[in-house]
Tab-separated table of C-alpha atoms in Angstrom:
chain	number	residue	atom	x	y	z
A	248	MET	CA	-5.529	11.433	0.963
A	249	PRO	CA	-4.376	7.865	1.566
A	250	LEU	CA	-2.078	6.659	4.321
A	251	GLU	CA	0.972	5.006	2.673
A	252	GLU	CA	3.528	2.654	4.183
A	253	PHE	CA	7.245	3.081	3.520
A	254	GLN	CA	10.459	1.127	4.307
A	255	CYS	CA	13.722	2.891	4.906
A	256	GLN	CA	16.798	0.706	4.376
A	257	ILE	CA	18.665	2.541	7.134
A	258	SER	CA	15.948	3.179	9.702
A	259	GLU	CA	12.544	1.369	9.874
A	260	GLU	CA	9.061	1.241	8.448
A	261	PHE	CA	6.929	4.355	8.723
A	262	GLU	CA	3.514	5.631	7.492
A	263	GLN	CA	2.787	8.964	5.799
A	264	TRP	CA	-0.422	10.677	4.638
A	265	ARG	CA	0.169	11.752	0.985
A	266	SER	CA	-2.009	13.159	-1.730
A	267	ARG	CA	-2.306	11.277	-4.993
A	268	SER	CA	-0.670	14.086	-6.846
A	269	ASN	CA	2.384	13.898	-4.574
A	270	ALA	CA	2.697	10.103	-4.892
A	271	ILE	CA	5.114	10.338	-7.878
A	272	ASN	CA	7.656	12.248	-5.726
A	273	PRO	CA	10.190	10.268	-3.646
A	274	MET	CA	9.476	9.943	0.096
A	275	HIS	CA	12.283	10.696	2.507
A	276	CYS	CA	12.595	8.974	5.857
A	277	PRO	CA	11.633	11.352	8.648
A	278	THR	CA	14.446	9.858	10.842
A	279	CYS	CA	17.494	9.808	8.477
A	280	ASN	CA	16.215	11.618	5.339
A	281	ALA	CA	17.206	8.653	3.059
A	282	ILE	CA	14.812	7.842	0.197
A	283	ALA	CA	12.333	5.218	1.361
A	284	LYS	CA	10.627	2.489	-0.708
A	285	ARG	CA	6.847	2.330	-0.786
A	286	LEU	CA	5.273	-0.803	0.605
A	287	TYR	CA	2.042	-2.295	-0.727
A	288	SER	CA	-0.212	-4.185	1.694
A	289	THR	CA	-3.399	-6.164	1.367
A	290	ARG	CA	-5.415	-4.247	3.911
A	291	GLY	CA	-8.529	-4.290	1.687
A	292	LEU	CA	-8.417	-8.060	1.326
A	293	ARG	CA	-10.369	-10.160	3.902
A	294	MET	CA	-10.547	-13.890	3.815
A	295	SER	CA	-14.012	-15.427	4.541
A	296	PRO	CA	-14.905	-19.064	4.381
A	297	ALA	CA	-18.474	-18.197	3.583
A	298	ILE	CA	-17.929	-17.242	-0.050
A	299	ASP	CA	-15.604	-19.679	-1.770
A	300	GLY	CA	-12.840	-18.752	0.718
A	301	VAL	CA	-12.492	-15.173	-0.500
A	302	SER	CA	-14.465	-12.061	0.262
A	303	LEU	CA	-13.226	-8.783	-1.199
A	304	THR	CA	-14.292	-5.712	0.822
A	305	GLY	CA	-13.067	-2.132	0.561
A	306	GLY	CA	-9.695	-0.778	-0.491
A	307	LEU	CA	-9.445	-2.458	-3.920
A	308	ASP	CA	-10.194	-0.476	-7.006
A	309	ALA	CA	-11.469	-2.056	-10.269
A	310	LEU	CA	-7.966	-2.557	-11.656
A	311	ALA	CA	-6.670	-4.202	-8.454
A	312	LEU	CA	-9.741	-6.417	-8.304
A	313	SER	CA	-9.304	-7.433	-11.954
A	314	ARG	CA	-5.692	-8.353	-11.382
A	315	LEU	CA	-6.545	-10.351	-8.282
A	316	ARG	CA	-9.292	-12.293	-10.097
A	317	SER	CA	-6.949	-13.152	-13.027
A	318	HIS	CA	-4.281	-14.305	-10.508
A	319	LEU	CA	-6.755	-16.507	-8.610
A	320	GLY	CA	-7.937	-18.062	-11.821
């Protein structure tokens, strides 16, 4: 079960543990109950000067890694 980040337009950012099967359902802010927007971060991306400036470790699945590689050229 991943920890997901959300942004409420009325309140503030918050984190919530959610199962993958529940990810399609809207997330409500625990403070005001408004529907919150999911945020996507780059926690799994680490920069390292040792390997052409980029070292990818953890957190990226095959699809995300493929998209990143095509973006970097």
